[in-house]
CSV table of C-alpha atoms in Angstrom, one decimal:
chain,number,residue,atom,x,y,z
A,168,MET,CA,-0.1,0.0,0.2
A,169,ALA,CA,1.5,3.5,-0.9
A,170,ASP,CA,1.6,6.0,1.7
A,171,SER,CA,-1.5,8.4,1.7
A,172,ALA,CA,0.7,11.4,2.4
A,173,LEU,CA,2.7,10.4,-1.6
A,174,GLN,CA,-0.7,9.9,-2.4
A,175,GLU,CA,-2.2,12.6,-1.5
A,176,LYS,CA,0.9,15.0,-2.4
A,177,ALA,CA,0.0,13.3,-6.5
A,178,GLU,CA,-3.7,14.3,-6.2
A,179,ARG,CA,-2.5,18.2,-5.4
A,180,LEU,CA,-0.5,17.7,-8.0
A,181,ARG,CA,-2.9,16.5,-10.6
A,182,GLN,CA,-5.3,19.2,-9.4
A,183,LEU,CA,-2.7,22.0,-9.6
A,184,HIS,CA,-2.7,21.4,-13.5
A,185,GLY,CA,-6.9,21.8,-14.1
A,186,THR,CA,-7.6,25.1,-12.6
A,187,GLY,CA,-8.0,27.3,-15.2
A,188,LYS,CA,-4.5,28.7,-15.9
A,189,PRO,CA,-1.0,27.6,-16.3
A,190,LEU,CA,0.7,25.8,-12.9
A,191,VAL,CA,4.4,27.7,-13.0
A,192,LEU,CA,6.5,24.8,-12.2
A,193,PRO,CA,10.3,26.4,-11.2
A,194,ASN,CA,13.2,23.7,-12.4
A,195,ALA,CA,15.2,23.3,-9.3
A,196,TRP,CA,18.7,20.8,-9.3
A,197,ASP,CA,19.5,20.7,-5.4
A,198,VAL,CA,17.7,21.3,-1.6
A,199,GLY,CA,18.8,25.1,-1.6
A,200,SER,CA,16.8,26.2,-5.0
A,201,ALA,CA,14.1,23.8,-3.7
A,202,VAL,CA,14.1,25.4,-0.9
A,203,VAL,CA,14.1,28.9,-2.3
A,204,PHE,CA,11.7,28.4,-4.5
A,205,ALA,CA,9.1,26.2,-2.4
A,206,ALA,CA,9.3,30.1,0.3
A,207,ALA,CA,9.3,31.5,-2.7
A,208,GLY,CA,5.5,30.1,-2.7
A,209,CYS,CA,5.5,28.1,-5.7
A,210,PRO,CA,2.5,25.6,-4.7
A,211,ALA,CA,5.1,22.5,-6.4
A,212,LEU,CA,8.5,22.0,-7.9
A,213,ALA,CA,9.9,20.4,-11.1
A,214,THR,CA,13.2,18.9,-11.0
A,215,SER,CA,15.8,19.8,-14.0
A,216,SER,CA,18.1,16.5,-14.8
A,217,ALA,CA,20.7,18.7,-16.8
A,218,GLY,CA,21.1,21.4,-13.4
A,219,ILE,CA,21.8,17.8,-10.9
A,220,ALA,CA,23.8,16.5,-13.1
A,221,PHE,CA,26.1,20.0,-13.4
A,222,ALA,CA,26.0,20.6,-9.8
A,223,ALA,CA,27.2,17.3,-9.7
A,224,GLY,CA,30.1,17.5,-12.0
A,225,PHE,CA,28.5,15.1,-15.1
A,226,PRO,CA,27.1,16.9,-18.7
A,227,ASP,CA,23.7,16.1,-19.7
A,228,GLY,CA,21.9,12.9,-21.1
A,229,GLU,CA,21.9,10.5,-18.8
A,230,ARG,CA,25.5,10.7,-18.4
A,231,MET,CA,25.1,10.4,-14.0
A,232,PRO,CA,24.4,7.6,-13.0
A,233,ARG,CA,20.6,6.7,-12.4
A,234,ASP,CA,21.2,6.1,-8.7
A,235,ALA,CA,22.6,9.1,-8.5
A,236,MET,CA,19.7,11.3,-10.4
A,237,LEU,CA,17.1,9.3,-7.7
A,238,ALA,CA,18.9,10.0,-4.6
A,239,ALA,CA,19.5,13.9,-5.5
A,240,VAL,CA,15.3,13.9,-6.6
A,241,GLY,CA,14.9,12.3,-2.7
A,242,ARG,CA,16.6,15.0,-1.4
A,243,ILE,CA,14.5,17.7,-2.9
A,244,ALA,CA,11.2,16.4,-1.7
A,245,ALA,CA,12.5,15.3,1.4
A,246,ARG,CA,13.2,18.6,2.3
A,247,VAL,CA,9.9,20.4,0.7
A,248,VAL,CA,6.0,19.9,1.4
A,249,VAL,CA,4.4,20.7,-2.0
A,250,PRO,CA,4.3,17.7,-5.0
A,251,VAL,CA,8.0,17.7,-6.6
A,252,SER,CA,8.3,16.2,-10.4
A,253,ALA,CA,11.5,14.1,-11.1
A,254,ASP,CA,12.7,15.1,-15.0
A,255,MET,CA,14.2,11.4,-15.5
A,256,GLU,CA,15.5,11.9,-19.1
A,257,ALA,CA,14.2,9.0,-21.7
A,258,GLY,CA,13.8,6.6,-18.7
A,259,TYR,CA,17.6,5.8,-18.0
A,260,GLY,CA,17.5,2.0,-19.5
A,261,ALA,CA,17.1,0.6,-22.9
A,262,THR,CA,14.1,-1.4,-22.2
A,263,PRO,CA,10.8,-0.7,-21.5
A,264,GLU,CA,11.2,-2.5,-17.7
A,265,ASP,CA,14.3,-0.3,-17.1
A,266,VAL,CA,12.0,2.9,-17.8
A,267,ALA,CA,9.4,0.7,-15.4
A,268,ASP,CA,12.1,0.2,-11.9
A,269,THR,CA,13.1,4.4,-13.1
A,270,VAL,CA,9.0,5.0,-12.2
A,271,ARG,CA,9.9,2.9,-8.7
A,272,GLY,CA,12.8,4.6,-8.0
A,273,VAL,CA,11.0,8.1,-8.7
A,274,ILE,CA,8.0,7.2,-6.4
A,275,ALA,CA,10.6,5.7,-3.9
A,276,ALA,CA,12.1,8.4,-3.1
A,277,GLY,CA,8.6,10.4,-2.7
A,278,ALA,CA,8.7,11.8,-6.5
A,279,VAL,CA,4.7,12.6,-7.6
A,280,GLY,CA,5.4,13.4,-11.6
A,281,ILE,CA,8.0,12.0,-14.1
A,282,ASN,CA,9.1,13.5,-17.4
A,283,ILE,CA,9.8,11.2,-19.6
A,284,GLU,CA,11.2,11.8,-23.6
A,285,ASP,CA,11.2,10.8,-27.0
A,286,GLY,CA,14.5,12.2,-27.9
A,287,LEU,CA,17.4,10.2,-28.3
A,288,ASP,CA,21.0,11.4,-26.9
A,289,ALA,CA,22.5,10.9,-30.3
A,290,GLY,CA,19.8,13.3,-32.4
A,291,GLY,CA,16.7,12.0,-33.2
A,292,LEU,CA,13.4,11.1,-32.0
A,293,ARG,CA,13.0,6.9,-30.5
A,294,ASP,CA,10.7,4.4,-33.0
A,295,PRO,CA,7.0,5.3,-31.3
A,296,ALA,CA,6.1,1.4,-30.8
A,297,ASP,CA,9.3,1.8,-28.1
A,298,MET,CA,8.2,4.7,-26.7
A,299,LEU,CA,4.8,3.8,-26.3
A,300,ALA,CA,6.0,0.4,-24.5
A,301,ARG,CA,7.8,2.2,-22.7
A,302,LEU,CA,4.9,5.1,-21.3
A,303,ARG,CA,3.0,1.9,-20.9
A,304,ALA,CA,5.2,0.9,-18.3
A,305,ALA,CA,5.8,3.5,-16.9
A,306,ARG,CA,2.2,3.6,-16.8
A,307,MET,CA,1.7,0.1,-14.9
A,308,ALA,CA,4.7,0.8,-12.6
A,309,ALA,CA,2.6,3.6,-11.5
A,310,ASP,CA,-0.6,1.8,-11.2
A,311,ALA,CA,0.4,-1.1,-9.4
A,312,ALA,CA,2.2,1.0,-6.9
A,313,GLY,CA,-0.7,2.4,-6.2
A,314,VAL,CA,0.7,6.1,-6.5
A,315,PRO,CA,-1.2,8.4,-9.1
A,316,LEU,CA,2.1,9.3,-10.4
A,317,PHE,CA,1.3,12.1,-12.9
A,318,LEU,CA,3.1,11.2,-16.3
A,319,ASN,CA,4.4,13.9,-18.3
A,320,ALA,CA,5.5,12.7,-22.1
A,321,ARG,CA,7.7,14.9,-23.8
A,322,THR,CA,8.3,15.7,-27.5
A,323,ASP,CA,11.2,16.8,-28.9
A,324,VAL,CA,9.7,17.5,-32.3
A,325,PHE,CA,10.7,21.4,-31.4
A,326,TRP,CA,13.2,21.1,-29.6
A,327,GLN,CA,15.0,19.3,-31.7
A,328,ARG,CA,13.5,20.5,-34.8
A,329,ILE,CA,12.7,17.6,-36.5
A,330,GLY,CA,11.8,17.4,-40.5
A,331,PRO,CA,10.1,20.7,-42.1
A,332,GLU,CA,9.2,23.4,-40.4
A,333,ASP,CA,5.9,23.4,-41.6
A,334,GLN,CA,4.9,19.4,-41.2
A,335,ARG,CA,6.2,19.8,-37.4
A,336,LEU,CA,2.9,20.6,-35.7
A,337,ALA,CA,1.4,17.0,-37.3
A,338,LEU,CA,4.3,15.0,-36.3
A,339,ALA,CA,3.9,16.3,-32.8
A,340,VAL,CA,0.2,16.3,-32.8
A,341,GLU,CA,0.2,13.1,-34.1
A,342,ARG,CA,3.2,11.5,-31.1
A,343,LEU,CA,1.4,13.1,-27.9
A,344,ARG,CA,-2.3,11.7,-28.7
A,345,ALA,CA,-0.6,8.1,-29.2
A,346,TYR,CA,1.2,9.3,-26.1
A,347,ARG,CA,-2.1,10.0,-24.8
A,348,ASP,CA,-3.5,7.0,-25.4
A,349,ALA,CA,-0.4,5.0,-23.7
A,350,GLY,CA,-1.2,7.1,-20.3
A,351,ALA,CA,0.0,10.3,-20.4
A,352,ASP,CA,-1.0,12.5,-18.1
A,353,GLY,CA,0.2,15.4,-19.5
A,354,LEU,CA,2.2,16.1,-22.7
A,355,PHE,CA,5.0,18.2,-23.3
A,356,VAL,CA,7.0,19.9,-26.0
A,357,PRO,CA,10.0,22.2,-25.6
A,358,GLY,CA,11.4,24.3,-28.1
A,359,ARG,CA,10.8,27.7,-29.2
A,360,MET,CA,7.7,28.5,-31.1
A,361,ASP,CA,4.9,30.9,-31.4
A,362,LEU,CA,1.6,31.5,-30.8
A,363,PRO,CA,-0.1,29.7,-33.4
A,364,THR,CA,2.0,26.7,-33.3
A,365,ILE,CA,0.9,26.7,-29.4
A,366,ARG,CA,-3.0,27.2,-29.6
A,367,GLY,CA,-2.7,24.4,-32.4
A,368,LEU,CA,-0.8,22.3,-29.8
A,369,ALA,CA,-2.9,22.2,-27.1
A,370,ALA,CA,-6.2,22.5,-29.4
A,371,ALA,CA,-5.1,19.4,-30.7
A,372,THR,CA,-5.1,17.0,-27.7
A,373,ASP,CA,-7.2,17.3,-24.5
A,374,LEU,CA,-4.5,16.7,-22.4
A,375,PRO,CA,-2.5,19.5,-20.0
A,376,LEU,CA,0.0,21.1,-22.4
A,377,ASN,CA,3.2,22.0,-21.5
A,378,VAL,CA,5.6,23.7,-23.2
A,379,LEU,CA,9.2,25.9,-21.6
A,380,GLY,CA,10.2,29.5,-21.0
A,381,GLY,CA,12.7,30.7,-21.7
A,382,ALA,CA,14.6,32.7,-24.9
A,383,GLY,CA,12.4,33.6,-27.8
A,384,MET,CA,9.1,32.1,-26.2
A,385,PRO,CA,6.4,34.5,-25.0
A,386,PRO,CA,5.6,34.9,-21.8
A,387,ILE,CA,2.9,33.3,-19.1
A,388,PRO,CA,0.5,35.2,-19.9
A,389,GLU,CA,-0.1,34.9,-23.1
A,390,LEU,CA,1.1,31.3,-23.0
A,391,ALA,CA,-2.4,30.7,-20.9
A,392,SER,CA,-4.2,32.5,-23.5
A,393,ALA,CA,-2.9,30.4,-26.0
A,394,GLY,CA,-4.1,28.0,-23.7
A,395,VAL,CA,-0.9,26.4,-22.2
A,396,ALA,CA,-1.3,24.5,-18.8
A,397,ARG,CA,2.3,24.0,-17.4
A,398,VAL,CA,5.2,25.9,-18.0
A,399,THR,CA,8.2,24.2,-16.4
A,400,VAL,CA,11.7,26.8,-17.2
A,401,GLY,CA,14.3,23.5,-17.3
A,402,SER,CA,18.0,24.0,-16.5
A,403,GLY,CA,17.7,28.0,-17.2
A,404,PRO,CA,17.9,28.8,-13.6
A,405,MET,CA,20.9,26.8,-12.4
A,406,ARG,CA,22.1,28.0,-15.6
A,407,ALA,CA,21.7,31.6,-14.5
A,408,ALA,CA,23.4,30.9,-11.8
A,409,MET,CA,26.1,29.2,-12.3
A,410,GLY,CA,26.0,32.7,-14.8
A,411,VAL,CA,26.7,35.1,-11.6
A,412,VAL,CA,29.1,32.5,-10.0
A,413,ARG,CA,31.3,33.3,-13.0
A,414,ALA,CA,30.9,36.7,-13.9
A,415,ILE,CA,31.7,36.5,-9.3
A,416,ALA,CA,34.8,35.0,-10.5
A,417,GLU,CA,36.3,37.4,-13.9
A,418,GLU,CA,35.3,39.6,-11.0
A,419,LEU,CA,37.4,38.7,-8.3
A,420,ALA,CA,40.2,37.6,-10.7
A,421,GLY,CA,40.3,41.3,-12.6
A,422,PRO,CA,39.3,44.5,-10.4
A,423,GLY,CA,39.2,42.5,-7.3
A,424,THR,CA,36.1,44.0,-6.6
A,425,TYR,CA,33.2,42.2,-4.7
A,426,GLU,CA,29.4,43.7,-6.7
A,427,ARG,CA,28.0,40.7,-8.1
A,428,ILE,CA,27.7,39.2,-4.6
A,429,LEU,CA,26.7,42.1,-3.4
A,430,GLY,CA,23.9,42.9,-5.9
A,431,VAL,CA,22.2,39.6,-6.1
A,432,ALA,CA,23.6,37.2,-2.3
A,433,ILE,CA,19.9,37.2,-0.5
A,434,PRO,CA,21.5,38.9,3.2
A,435,TYR,CA,23.3,35.6,5.7
A,436,PRO,CA,20.2,35.9,8.6
A,437,ASP,CA,17.1,35.6,5.8
A,438,LEU,CA,19.2,32.3,4.3
A,439,ASN,CA,20.2,31.5,7.5
A,440,ALA,CA,16.7,31.5,9.0
A,441,LEU,CA,15.3,29.4,5.3
A,442,PHE,CA,17.5,26.4,5.8
A,443,ALA,CA,16.2,26.3,9.7
A,444,ASP,CA,12.7,26.3,9.4
A,445,ASP,CA,12.4,22.2,8.0
A,446,PRO,CA,8.5,21.9,6.7
A,447,GLN,CA,8.2,18.9,6.9
A,448,ASP,CA,8.3,19.1,10.7
């Protein structure tokens, strides 16, 4: 029998997708970033697989071992009371059973959502039949665990710019509809898109549409008007933080001043107090 608190978090995450406005999920990469996001009032969090990997010294693309990734997800989920959705890339493994094992690991880590993508690390998209088998295995594993895990199926049609530009919408819709039928609860389409394309994606499927906010994408109010139900930002916050770190290093090594630190640092007492308060107590 699944833990009742975990079931409640899973149901809460589902409810947050049906409020009529986009669920904005910032992507945490460690406990510290998760605590800061949650303290800012975010009702749920996602993880960034790339952000977690970068912070641990690995490149993106399932190069960080699955157990280490799950351990990072577990530390985040244990420290915040809000629901956490885990980005597990392509599911970690060559077979559907490998994906099922990953789902079981995500649930054991305390997360109540998962992203599984169809993009291949070498480029291109996974064979549709293979992707459908992986999604079905994920759904069955979650159901067997008794947790209504929110399965967010991602297609990289626009992310990788697959095929002629005028055919991408149709290709993405074809895949998304198949993923829905295989048990997905939400559909994730990262990549730079204009509003008409986003509207087309939202209108063509009857599941919550997730897009990736960032460079070249419309602001969240415009995404809301286009029918988007969920906005994530991937590794953007982590890379922005690393940009600040690099700027600090360059300033210290150059003029030897401290403006980069002074301009953005959270005051020590505030941060110390934030981490002294364990919301799980």
